[in-house]
Amino acid sequence: MSLQTESKRTSTDIRIGDQPSNASSRTALMKQQWQRMAEMNPFFGITSWPEFEDSAQLDTAYFWDIGRIHAHNLLQKVPLRHLNHLSMVEIGCGVGRMTHFFAECFAQVTAMDISREMITRARDFWGHLEHVRFIEGNGADLKPVADSDIDFVFSFYVLNHVTNPEVVLGYVRETGRVLKDGGHALLHMRVRDLPDWSQARLRSKLRRIGRPLSQQLWWNEGIVRREREMKTDLIGHFSEFDAWHGCEVPWPDLINTLRESGLDTLWVDIAEMGQTKFVFLVLRKQAA
């Protein structure tokens, strides 16, 4: 099927400007939109990199490799020990870009995604991994994961695509719910209302002084990019969906939610890309 054919609006597509008012309907719409993007091109939907624009010329080995490098770089920030005895939840696993690496490290991996198409493809690629379970989530919480049952919760370039800040904060609360006492999390999202004098912001700026861009974007370190220019208008089609743009979480609300959820902040990094502010949070669940 051609991109032109696939990108035509269908009767079930709802795009920017069509957002319903109540939270449950907005979550259902977000789920619907990610299902549509996954049907169009899940690899580009996950990375937005030009290397994966053309699904007919996809280098899956390269795709898995960058997932492995990202996962490795991110795990270096979390003080985890004896990973082969730990359980984890991955929020927004997509087609398993990083899941396969987590499966090599952890005793049990619960990989969740809002899109049924993403989960179907993830099972096609990685269903042979016996200690990984793929779950289609509802886009609002971490059910059916039990309370205080998980050692580590992870999410990277996922919560920034959630369309409602309250839903993002809900995932923060869910992280606190499912973590065991002393368990850890690494969460990544976009924020706003961050004071210029914030210690987290100032420390993040100091870390980047005099460093080349490759080191400033530390999560990409070790990845060799092959393309920099888009060759199609696929990103234009994806940009018609609210779920592609996501939302920014108010910083004061995030801090309050962490406190209410019993999550201590061990490390924070704020990556400012123009007007966009991404935050990385390494968290630990307080003992009851």
PDB file of C-alpha atoms in Angstrom:
ATOM      1  CA  MET A   1       0.000   0.000   0.000  1.00  0.00           C
ATOM      2  CA  SER A   2       1.388   3.432  -0.891  1.00  0.00           C
ATOM      3  CA  LEU A   3       1.972   6.183   1.645  1.00  0.00           C
ATOM      4  CA  GLN A   4      -0.499   8.366  -0.222  1.00  0.00           C
ATOM      5  CA  THR A   5      -3.172   5.700   0.093  1.00  0.00           C
ATOM      6  CA  GLU A   6      -2.390   4.938   3.698  1.00  0.00           C
ATOM      7  CA  SER A   7      -2.422   8.583   4.790  1.00  0.00           C
ATOM      8  CA  LYS A   8      -5.912   9.371   3.484  1.00  0.00           C
ATOM      9  CA  ARG A   9      -8.295  10.312   6.231  1.00  0.00           C
ATOM     10  CA  THR A  10     -10.825   7.580   7.024  1.00  0.00           C
ATOM     11  CA  SER A  11     -14.144   7.831   8.801  1.00  0.00           C
ATOM     12  CA  THR A  12     -12.449   6.708  12.040  1.00  0.00           C
ATOM     13  CA  ASP A  13      -9.556   9.179  11.918  1.00  0.00           C
ATOM     14  CA  ILE A  14      -9.851  12.141  14.287  1.00  0.00           C
ATOM     15  CA  ARG A  15      -7.124  14.728  14.056  1.00  0.00           C
ATOM     16  CA  ILE A  16      -6.013  18.048  15.496  1.00  0.00           C
ATOM     17  CA  GLY A  17      -8.902  20.229  16.582  1.00  0.00           C
ATOM     18  CA  ASP A  18     -11.280  17.306  17.155  1.00  0.00           C
ATOM     19  CA  GLN A  19     -10.347  16.664  20.792  1.00  0.00           C
ATOM     20  CA  PRO A  20     -13.302  15.597  22.975  1.00  0.00           C
ATOM     21  CA  SER A  21     -13.725  17.338  26.289  1.00  0.00           C
ATOM     22  CA  ASN A  22     -13.814  14.484  28.828  1.00  0.00           C
ATOM     23  CA  ALA A  23     -10.685  12.605  29.875  1.00  0.00           C
ATOM     24  CA  SER A  24     -11.837   9.073  29.024  1.00  0.00           C
ATOM     25  CA  SER A  25     -12.840  10.088  25.498  1.00  0.00           C
ATOM     26  CA  ARG A  26      -9.523  11.880  24.991  1.00  0.00           C
ATOM     27  CA  THR A  27      -7.650   8.762  26.079  1.00  0.00           C
ATOM     28  CA  ALA A  28      -9.720   6.633  23.708  1.00  0.00           C
ATOM     29  CA  LEU A  29      -8.911   9.077  20.906  1.00  0.00           C
ATOM     30  CA  MET A  30      -5.203   8.950  21.730  1.00  0.00           C
ATOM     31  CA  LYS A  31      -5.345   5.147  21.579  1.00  0.00           C
ATOM     32  CA  GLN A  32      -7.113   5.323  18.229  1.00  0.00           C
ATOM     33  CA  GLN A  33      -4.596   7.754  16.783  1.00  0.00           C
ATOM     34  CA  TRP A  34      -1.581   5.667  17.843  1.00  0.00           C
ATOM     35  CA  GLN A  35      -3.231   2.622  16.336  1.00  0.00           C
ATOM     36  CA  ARG A  36      -3.509   4.523  13.054  1.00  0.00           C
ATOM     37  CA  MET A  37       0.115   5.692  13.152  1.00  0.00           C
ATOM     38  CA  ALA A  38       1.268   2.153  13.948  1.00  0.00           C
ATOM     39  CA  GLU A  39      -0.596   0.905  10.901  1.00  0.00           C
ATOM     40  CA  MET A  40       1.057   3.567   8.739  1.00  0.00           C
ATOM     41  CA  ASN A  41       4.657   2.962   9.875  1.00  0.00           C
ATOM     42  CA  PRO A  42       5.384   1.833  13.458  1.00  0.00           C
ATOM     43  CA  PHE A  43       9.171   2.183  13.095  1.00  0.00           C
ATOM     44  CA  PHE A  44       8.963   5.846  12.131  1.00  0.00           C
ATOM     45  CA  GLY A  45       6.241   6.392  14.720  1.00  0.00           C
ATOM     46  CA  ILE A  46       8.644   5.213  17.417  1.00  0.00           C
ATOM     47  CA  THR A  47      11.755   7.141  16.325  1.00  0.00           C
ATOM     48  CA  SER A  48      10.671   9.922  13.893  1.00  0.00           C
ATOM     49  CA  TRP A  49      14.076   9.378  12.250  1.00  0.00           C
ATOM     50  CA  PRO A  50      14.424   9.600   8.438  1.00  0.00           C
ATOM     51  CA  GLU A  51      16.286   6.271   8.496  1.00  0.00           C
ATOM     52  CA  PHE A  52      12.909   4.608   9.052  1.00  0.00           C
ATOM     53  CA  GLU A  53      10.636   6.645   6.764  1.00  0.00           C
ATOM     54  CA  ASP A  54      10.475   3.995   4.049  1.00  0.00           C
ATOM     55  CA  SER A  55       9.132   0.751   5.495  1.00  0.00           C
ATOM     56  CA  ALA A  56      10.002  -1.018   2.226  1.00  0.00           C
ATOM     57  CA  GLN A  57      13.719  -0.349   2.820  1.00  0.00           C
ATOM     58  CA  LEU A  58      13.835  -0.856   6.552  1.00  0.00           C
ATOM     59  CA  ASP A  59      17.045  -2.020   8.200  1.00  0.00           C
ATOM     60  CA  THR A  60      15.592  -3.799  11.240  1.00  0.00           C
ATOM     61  CA  ALA A  61      19.060  -4.747  12.554  1.00  0.00           C
ATOM     62  CA  TYR A  62      19.931  -1.043  12.767  1.00  0.00           C
ATOM     63  CA  PHE A  63      16.575  -0.336  14.416  1.00  0.00           C
ATOM     64  CA  TRP A  64      17.215  -2.964  17.110  1.00  0.00           C
ATOM     65  CA  ASP A  65      20.794  -1.738  17.572  1.00  0.00           C
ATOM     66  CA  ILE A  66      19.784   1.847  18.343  1.00  0.00           C
ATOM     67  CA  GLY A  67      17.202   0.530  20.787  1.00  0.00           C
ATOM     68  CA  ARG A  68      19.903  -1.480  22.511  1.00  0.00           C
ATOM     69  CA  ILE A  69      22.203   1.557  22.738  1.00  0.00           C
ATOM     70  CA  HIS A  70      19.451   3.836  24.049  1.00  0.00           C
ATOM     71  CA  ALA A  71      18.426   1.291  26.688  1.00  0.00           C
ATOM     72  CA  HIS A  72      22.034   0.752  27.762  1.00  0.00           C
ATOM     73  CA  ASN A  73      22.753   4.498  28.034  1.00  0.00           C
ATOM     74  CA  LEU A  74      19.603   5.129  30.028  1.00  0.00           C
ATOM     75  CA  LEU A  75      20.120   2.227  32.432  1.00  0.00           C
ATOM     76  CA  GLN A  76      23.550   3.631  33.308  1.00  0.00           C
ATOM     77  CA  LYS A  77      21.758   6.452  35.139  1.00  0.00           C
ATOM     78  CA  VAL A  78      19.813   4.123  37.454  1.00  0.00           C
ATOM     79  CA  PRO A  79      21.447   2.552  40.549  1.00  0.00           C
ATOM     80  CA  LEU A  80      20.176  -0.978  39.907  1.00  0.00           C
ATOM     81  CA  ARG A  81      21.988  -4.104  41.101  1.00  0.00           C
ATOM     82  CA  HIS A  82      21.529  -7.772  40.207  1.00  0.00           C
ATOM     83  CA  LEU A  83      19.220  -7.003  37.299  1.00  0.00           C
ATOM     84  CA  ASN A  84      18.859 -10.692  36.492  1.00  0.00           C
ATOM     85  CA  HIS A  85      16.791 -11.027  39.701  1.00  0.00           C
ATOM     86  CA  LEU A  86      14.573  -7.982  39.056  1.00  0.00           C
ATOM     87  CA  SER A  87      11.226  -7.390  37.360  1.00  0.00           C
ATOM     88  CA  MET A  88      10.418  -4.336  35.254  1.00  0.00           C
ATOM     89  CA  VAL A  89       7.605  -2.578  33.406  1.00  0.00           C
ATOM     90  CA  GLU A  90       8.267  -0.778  30.128  1.00  0.00           C
ATOM     91  CA  ILE A  91       5.661   1.898  29.407  1.00  0.00           C
ATOM     92  CA  GLY A  92       5.311   2.299  25.629  1.00  0.00           C
ATOM     93  CA  CYS A  93       7.290  -0.634  24.274  1.00  0.00           C
ATOM     94  CA  GLY A  94       6.251  -0.110  20.642  1.00  0.00           C
ATOM     95  CA  VAL A  95       7.429  -3.055  18.540  1.00  0.00           C
ATOM     96  CA  GLY A  96      10.053  -3.997  21.137  1.00  0.00           C
ATOM     97  CA  ARG A  97      12.841  -1.629  20.075  1.00  0.00           C
ATOM     98  CA  MET A  98      14.379  -1.739  23.574  1.00  0.00           C
ATOM     99  CA  THR A  99      12.408  -4.652  25.028  1.00  0.00           C
ATOM    100  CA  HIS A 100      14.755  -7.262  23.581  1.00  0.00           C
ATOM    101  CA  PHE A 101      17.669  -5.653  25.458  1.00  0.00           C
ATOM    102  CA  PHE A 102      15.704  -5.495  28.706  1.00  0.00           C
ATOM    103  CA  ALA A 103      14.907  -9.200  28.258  1.00  0.00           C
ATOM    104  CA  GLU A 104      18.639  -9.924  28.354  1.00  0.00           C
ATOM    105  CA  CYS A 105      19.025  -7.999  31.613  1.00  0.00           C
ATOM    106  CA  PHE A 106      15.922  -8.578  33.751  1.00  0.00           C
ATOM    107  CA  ALA A 107      14.270 -11.695  35.145  1.00  0.00           C
ATOM    108  CA  GLN A 108      10.784 -10.569  34.089  1.00  0.00           C
ATOM    109  CA  VAL A 109       9.705  -7.835  31.661  1.00  0.00           C
ATOM    110  CA  THR A 110       6.154  -6.513  31.293  1.00  0.00           C
ATOM    111  CA  ALA A 111       6.072  -4.499  28.062  1.00  0.00           C
ATOM    112  CA  MET A 112       2.987  -2.325  27.545  1.00  0.00           C
ATOM    113  CA  ASP A 113       1.739  -0.207  24.668  1.00  0.00           C
ATOM    114  CA  ILE A 114      -1.439   1.679  23.895  1.00  0.00           C
ATOM    115  CA  SER A 115      -1.573   0.396  20.289  1.00  0.00           C
ATOM    116  CA  ARG A 116      -2.801  -3.115  19.478  1.00  0.00           C
ATOM    117  CA  GLU A 117      -0.829  -2.992  16.219  1.00  0.00           C
ATOM    118  CA  MET A 118       2.388  -2.205  18.103  1.00  0.00           C
ATOM    119  CA  ILE A 119       1.802  -5.090  20.520  1.00  0.00           C
ATOM    120  CA  THR A 120       0.943  -7.477  17.674  1.00  0.00           C
ATOM    121  CA  ARG A 121       4.166  -6.636  15.883  1.00  0.00           C
ATOM    122  CA  ALA A 122       6.184  -6.823  19.107  1.00  0.00           C
ATOM    123  CA  ARG A 123       4.876 -10.346  19.684  1.00  0.00           C
ATOM    124  CA  ASP A 124       5.716 -11.259  16.085  1.00  0.00           C
ATOM    125  CA  PHE A 125       9.317 -10.118  16.605  1.00  0.00           C
ATOM    126  CA  TRP A 126       9.902 -11.096  20.232  1.00  0.00           C
ATOM    127  CA  GLY A 127       7.142 -13.492  21.266  1.00  0.00           C
ATOM    128  CA  HIS A 128       9.741 -16.242  21.679  1.00  0.00           C
ATOM    129  CA  LEU A 129      11.164 -14.495  24.756  1.00  0.00           C
ATOM    130  CA  GLU A 130       9.620 -16.569  27.541  1.00  0.00           C
ATOM    131  CA  HIS A 131      10.083 -14.089  30.387  1.00  0.00           C
ATOM    132  CA  VAL A 132       8.517 -11.141  28.497  1.00  0.00           C
ATOM    133  CA  ARG A 133       4.788 -10.483  28.464  1.00  0.00           C
ATOM    134  CA  PHE A 134       3.354  -7.969  26.012  1.00  0.00           C
ATOM    135  CA  ILE A 135       0.191  -6.186  27.141  1.00  0.00           C
ATOM    136  CA  GLU A 136      -2.062  -3.787  25.249  1.00  0.00           C
ATOM    137  CA  GLY A 137      -2.633  -1.000  27.761  1.00  0.00           C
ATOM    138  CA  ASN A 138      -5.645   1.275  28.082  1.00  0.00           C
ATOM    139  CA  GLY A 139      -3.586   4.477  27.827  1.00  0.00           C
ATOM    140  CA  ALA A 140      -4.383   5.626  31.345  1.00  0.00           C
ATOM    141  CA  ASP A 141      -2.807   3.250  33.884  1.00  0.00           C
ATOM    142  CA  LEU A 142      -0.611   0.172  34.371  1.00  0.00           C
ATOM    143  CA  LYS A 143      -3.348  -2.402  34.957  1.00  0.00           C
ATOM    144  CA  PRO A 144      -3.174  -5.395  35.289  1.00  0.00           C
ATOM    145  CA  VAL A 145       0.168  -4.924  37.113  1.00  0.00           C
ATOM    146  CA  ALA A 146      -0.356  -5.524  40.842  1.00  0.00           C
ATOM    147  CA  ASP A 147       0.475  -3.126  43.662  1.00  0.00           C
ATOM    148  CA  SER A 148       4.073  -3.158  44.965  1.00  0.00           C
ATOM    149  CA  ASP A 149       5.045  -5.911  42.533  1.00  0.00           C
ATOM    150  CA  ILE A 150       7.772  -4.367  40.319  1.00  0.00           C
ATOM    151  CA  ASP A 151      11.426  -3.458  40.865  1.00  0.00           C
ATOM    152  CA  PHE A 152      11.847  -1.013  37.975  1.00  0.00           C
ATOM    153  CA  VAL A 153       9.557   1.129  35.776  1.00  0.00           C
ATOM    154  CA  PHE A 154      10.871   2.631  32.545  1.00  0.00           C
ATOM    155  CA  SER A 155       9.541   5.038  29.925  1.00  0.00           C
ATOM    156  CA  PHE A 156      11.464   6.915  27.218  1.00  0.00           C
ATOM    157  CA  TYR A 157       9.980   9.144  24.486  1.00  0.00           C
ATOM    158  CA  VAL A 158       6.484   7.919  25.343  1.00  0.00           C
ATOM    159  CA  LEU A 159       4.875  10.155  27.977  1.00  0.00           C
ATOM    160  CA  ASN A 160       5.685  13.209  25.856  1.00  0.00           C
ATOM    161  CA  HIS A 161       3.154  11.854  23.324  1.00  0.00           C
ATOM    162  CA  VAL A 162       0.328  11.615  25.880  1.00  0.00           C
ATOM    163  CA  THR A 163      -2.195  14.339  25.072  1.00  0.00           C
ATOM    164  CA  ASN A 164      -3.383  15.165  28.605  1.00  0.00           C
ATOM    165  CA  PRO A 165      -1.019  16.280  31.431  1.00  0.00           C
ATOM    166  CA  GLU A 166      -3.334  14.680  33.994  1.00  0.00           C
ATOM    167  CA  VAL A 167      -2.860  11.308  32.284  1.00  0.00           C
ATOM    168  CA  VAL A 168       0.923  11.731  32.413  1.00  0.00           C
ATOM    169  CA  LEU A 169       0.663  12.502  36.128  1.00  0.00           C
ATOM    170  CA  GLY A 170      -1.572   9.457  36.432  1.00  0.00           C
ATOM    171  CA  TYR A 171       1.267   7.337  35.059  1.00  0.00           C
ATOM    172  CA  VAL A 172       3.563   8.856  37.688  1.00  0.00           C
ATOM    173  CA  ARG A 173       1.079   7.813  40.379  1.00  0.00           C
ATOM    174  CA  GLU A 174       0.836   4.362  38.802  1.00  0.00           C
ATOM    175  CA  THR A 175       4.607   4.093  38.930  1.00  0.00           C
ATOM    176  CA  GLY A 176       4.438   4.688  42.667  1.00  0.00           C
ATOM    177  CA  ARG A 177       1.636   2.134  42.965  1.00  0.00           C
ATOM    178  CA  VAL A 178       3.341  -0.779  41.202  1.00  0.00           C
ATOM    179  CA  LEU A 179       6.884  -0.271  42.556  1.00  0.00           C
ATOM    180  CA  LYS A 180       8.103  -2.246  45.517  1.00  0.00           C
ATOM    181  CA  ASP A 181       9.535  -0.271  48.423  1.00  0.00           C
ATOM    182  CA  GLY A 182      13.039   0.756  47.325  1.00  0.00           C
ATOM    183  CA  GLY A 183      12.179   0.096  43.668  1.00  0.00           C
ATOM    184  CA  HIS A 184      13.397   2.465  40.962  1.00  0.00           C
ATOM    185  CA  ALA A 185      12.031   4.226  37.896  1.00  0.00           C
ATOM    186  CA  LEU A 186      13.340   6.203  34.946  1.00  0.00           C
ATOM    187  CA  LEU A 187      10.673   8.440  33.433  1.00  0.00           C
ATOM    188  CA  HIS A 188      11.022  10.893  30.547  1.00  0.00           C
ATOM    189  CA  MET A 189       8.500  13.592  29.585  1.00  0.00           C
ATOM    190  CA  ARG A 190       8.096  17.204  28.480  1.00  0.00           C
ATOM    191  CA  VAL A 191       7.587  19.905  31.092  1.00  0.00           C
ATOM    192  CA  ARG A 192       6.647  23.578  31.305  1.00  0.00           C
ATOM    193  CA  ASP A 193       6.530  26.293  33.972  1.00  0.00           C
ATOM    194  CA  LEU A 194      10.080  25.449  34.997  1.00  0.00           C
ATOM    195  CA  PRO A 195      11.643  28.377  36.914  1.00  0.00           C
ATOM    196  CA  ASP A 196      14.879  29.814  35.502  1.00  0.00           C
ATOM    197  CA  TRP A 197      16.437  29.516  38.961  1.00  0.00           C
ATOM    198  CA  SER A 198      15.429  25.869  39.428  1.00  0.00           C
ATOM    199  CA  GLN A 199      18.380  23.825  40.744  1.00  0.00           C
ATOM    200  CA  ALA A 200      17.545  21.011  38.343  1.00  0.00           C
ATOM    201  CA  ARG A 201      17.638  23.397  35.396  1.00  0.00           C
ATOM    202  CA  LEU A 202      20.866  25.103  36.447  1.00  0.00           C
ATOM    203  CA  ARG A 203      22.677  21.814  37.100  1.00  0.00           C
ATOM    204  CA  SER A 204      21.553  20.468  33.727  1.00  0.00           C
ATOM    205  CA  LYS A 205      22.901  23.567  31.985  1.00  0.00           C
ATOM    206  CA  LEU A 206      26.229  23.278  33.805  1.00  0.00           C
ATOM    207  CA  ARG A 207      26.628  19.648  32.680  1.00  0.00           C
ATOM    208  CA  ARG A 208      26.440  20.768  29.048  1.00  0.00           C
ATOM    209  CA  ILE A 209      28.862  23.698  29.130  1.00  0.00           C
ATOM    210  CA  GLY A 210      31.733  23.155  26.705  1.00  0.00           C
ATOM    211  CA  ARG A 211      30.523  19.718  25.635  1.00  0.00           C
ATOM    212  CA  PRO A 212      29.840  18.746  22.003  1.00  0.00           C
ATOM    213  CA  LEU A 213      26.221  18.115  21.038  1.00  0.00           C
ATOM    214  CA  SER A 214      26.778  14.352  20.974  1.00  0.00           C
ATOM    215  CA  GLN A 215      27.623  14.433  24.684  1.00  0.00           C
ATOM    216  CA  GLN A 216      24.851  16.866  25.525  1.00  0.00           C
ATOM    217  CA  LEU A 217      22.362  14.372  24.090  1.00  0.00           C
ATOM    218  CA  TRP A 218      23.944  11.644  26.200  1.00  0.00           C
ATOM    219  CA  TRP A 219      21.237   9.059  25.503  1.00  0.00           C
ATOM    220  CA  ASN A 220      22.319   9.026  21.816  1.00  0.00           C
ATOM    221  CA  GLU A 221      25.997   8.476  22.571  1.00  0.00           C
ATOM    222  CA  GLY A 222      27.341   5.580  20.517  1.00  0.00           C
ATOM    223  CA  ILE A 223      24.724   5.813  17.767  1.00  0.00           C
ATOM    224  CA  VAL A 224      25.929   6.561  14.239  1.00  0.00           C
ATOM    225  CA  ARG A 225      23.217   8.344  12.279  1.00  0.00           C
ATOM    226  CA  ARG A 226      22.811   7.423   8.606  1.00  0.00           C
ATOM    227  CA  GLU A 227      20.346  10.066   7.434  1.00  0.00           C
ATOM    228  CA  ARG A 228      19.481  13.593   8.527  1.00  0.00           C
ATOM    229  CA  GLU A 229      17.018  14.727   5.850  1.00  0.00           C
ATOM    230  CA  MET A 230      13.417  13.599   5.486  1.00  0.00           C
ATOM    231  CA  LYS A 231      12.599  12.307   2.010  1.00  0.00           C
ATOM    232  CA  THR A 232       8.805  12.098   2.262  1.00  0.00           C
ATOM    233  CA  ASP A 233       6.019  13.979   4.002  1.00  0.00           C
ATOM    234  CA  LEU A 234       5.357  11.137   6.416  1.00  0.00           C
ATOM    235  CA  ILE A 235       6.102  13.365   9.393  1.00  0.00           C
ATOM    236  CA  GLY A 236       3.557  15.814   8.026  1.00  0.00           C
ATOM    237  CA  HIS A 237       0.905  13.099   8.053  1.00  0.00           C
ATOM    238  CA  PHE A 238       1.832  12.038  11.579  1.00  0.00           C
ATOM    239  CA  SER A 239       1.767  15.679  12.689  1.00  0.00           C
ATOM    240  CA  GLU A 240      -1.951  15.805  11.924  1.00  0.00           C
ATOM    241  CA  PHE A 241      -2.552  13.717  15.028  1.00  0.00           C
ATOM    242  CA  ASP A 242      -2.713  15.276  18.498  1.00  0.00           C
ATOM    243  CA  ALA A 243      -1.067  12.151  19.905  1.00  0.00           C
ATOM    244  CA  TRP A 244       2.052  12.900  17.853  1.00  0.00           C
ATOM    245  CA  HIS A 245       2.405  16.304  19.546  1.00  0.00           C
ATOM    246  CA  GLY A 246       1.454  15.199  23.049  1.00  0.00           C
ATOM    247  CA  CYS A 247       1.600  17.652  25.943  1.00  0.00           C
ATOM    248  CA  GLU A 248       3.787  19.400  28.498  1.00  0.00           C
ATOM    249  CA  VAL A 249       3.376  18.718  32.201  1.00  0.00           C
ATOM    250  CA  PRO A 250       3.470  21.705  34.593  1.00  0.00           C
ATOM    251  CA  TRP A 251       6.612  21.364  36.682  1.00  0.00           C
ATOM    252  CA  PRO A 252       4.949  22.265  40.025  1.00  0.00           C
ATOM    253  CA  ASP A 253       2.251  19.621  39.429  1.00  0.00           C
ATOM    254  CA  LEU A 254       4.921  17.031  38.639  1.00  0.00           C
ATOM    255  CA  ILE A 255       6.844  17.772  41.836  1.00  0.00           C
ATOM    256  CA  ASN A 256       3.657  17.531  43.918  1.00  0.00           C
ATOM    257  CA  THR A 257       2.657  14.248  42.267  1.00  0.00           C
ATOM    258  CA  LEU A 258       6.066  12.703  42.918  1.00  0.00           C
ATOM    259  CA  ARG A 259       5.772  13.651  46.569  1.00  0.00           C
ATOM    260  CA  GLU A 260       2.217  12.310  46.872  1.00  0.00           C
ATOM    261  CA  SER A 261       3.261   9.055  45.167  1.00  0.00           C
ATOM    262  CA  GLY A 262       6.114   8.401  47.581  1.00  0.00           C
ATOM    263  CA  LEU A 263       8.777   8.811  44.896  1.00  0.00           C
ATOM    264  CA  ASP A 264      12.111  10.382  45.750  1.00  0.00           C
ATOM    265  CA  THR A 265      14.126  12.018  42.979  1.00  0.00           C
ATOM    266  CA  LEU A 266      17.664  10.623  42.818  1.00  0.00           C
ATOM    267  CA  TRP A 267      18.753  12.335  39.607  1.00  0.00           C
ATOM    268  CA  VAL A 268      17.220  14.781  37.168  1.00  0.00           C
ATOM    269  CA  ASP A 269      18.379  16.045  33.793  1.00  0.00           C
ATOM    270  CA  ILE A 270      16.622  18.695  31.740  1.00  0.00           C
ATOM    271  CA  ALA A 271      17.404  18.768  28.030  1.00  0.00           C
ATOM    272  CA  GLU A 272      16.296  22.056  26.456  1.00  0.00           C
ATOM    273  CA  MET A 273      15.779  21.886  22.706  1.00  0.00           C
ATOM    274  CA  GLY A 274      14.632  25.315  21.636  1.00  0.00           C
ATOM    275  CA  GLN A 275      11.422  26.004  23.517  1.00  0.00           C
ATOM    276  CA  THR A 276      10.929  22.314  24.329  1.00  0.00           C
ATOM    277  CA  LYS A 277      12.092  21.030  27.709  1.00  0.00           C
ATOM    278  CA  PHE A 278      12.514  17.291  28.202  1.00  0.00           C
ATOM    279  CA  VAL A 279      13.094  15.973  31.715  1.00  0.00           C
ATOM    280  CA  PHE A 280      14.690  12.678  32.712  1.00  0.00           C
ATOM    281  CA  LEU A 281      13.847  11.534  36.237  1.00  0.00           C
ATOM    282  CA  VAL A 282      15.522   8.726  38.137  1.00  0.00           C
ATOM    283  CA  LEU A 283      13.235   7.882  41.049  1.00  0.00           C
ATOM    284  CA  ARG A 284      13.131   5.582  44.076  1.00  0.00           C
ATOM    285  CA  LYS A 285      10.041   4.416  45.926  1.00  0.00           C
ATOM    286  CA  GLN A 286      10.079   5.315  49.597  1.00  0.00           C
ATOM    287  CA  ALA A 287       9.756   2.580  52.189  1.00  0.00           C
ATOM    288  CA  ALA A 288       6.310   2.460  53.757  1.00  0.00           C
TER     289      ALA A 288
END
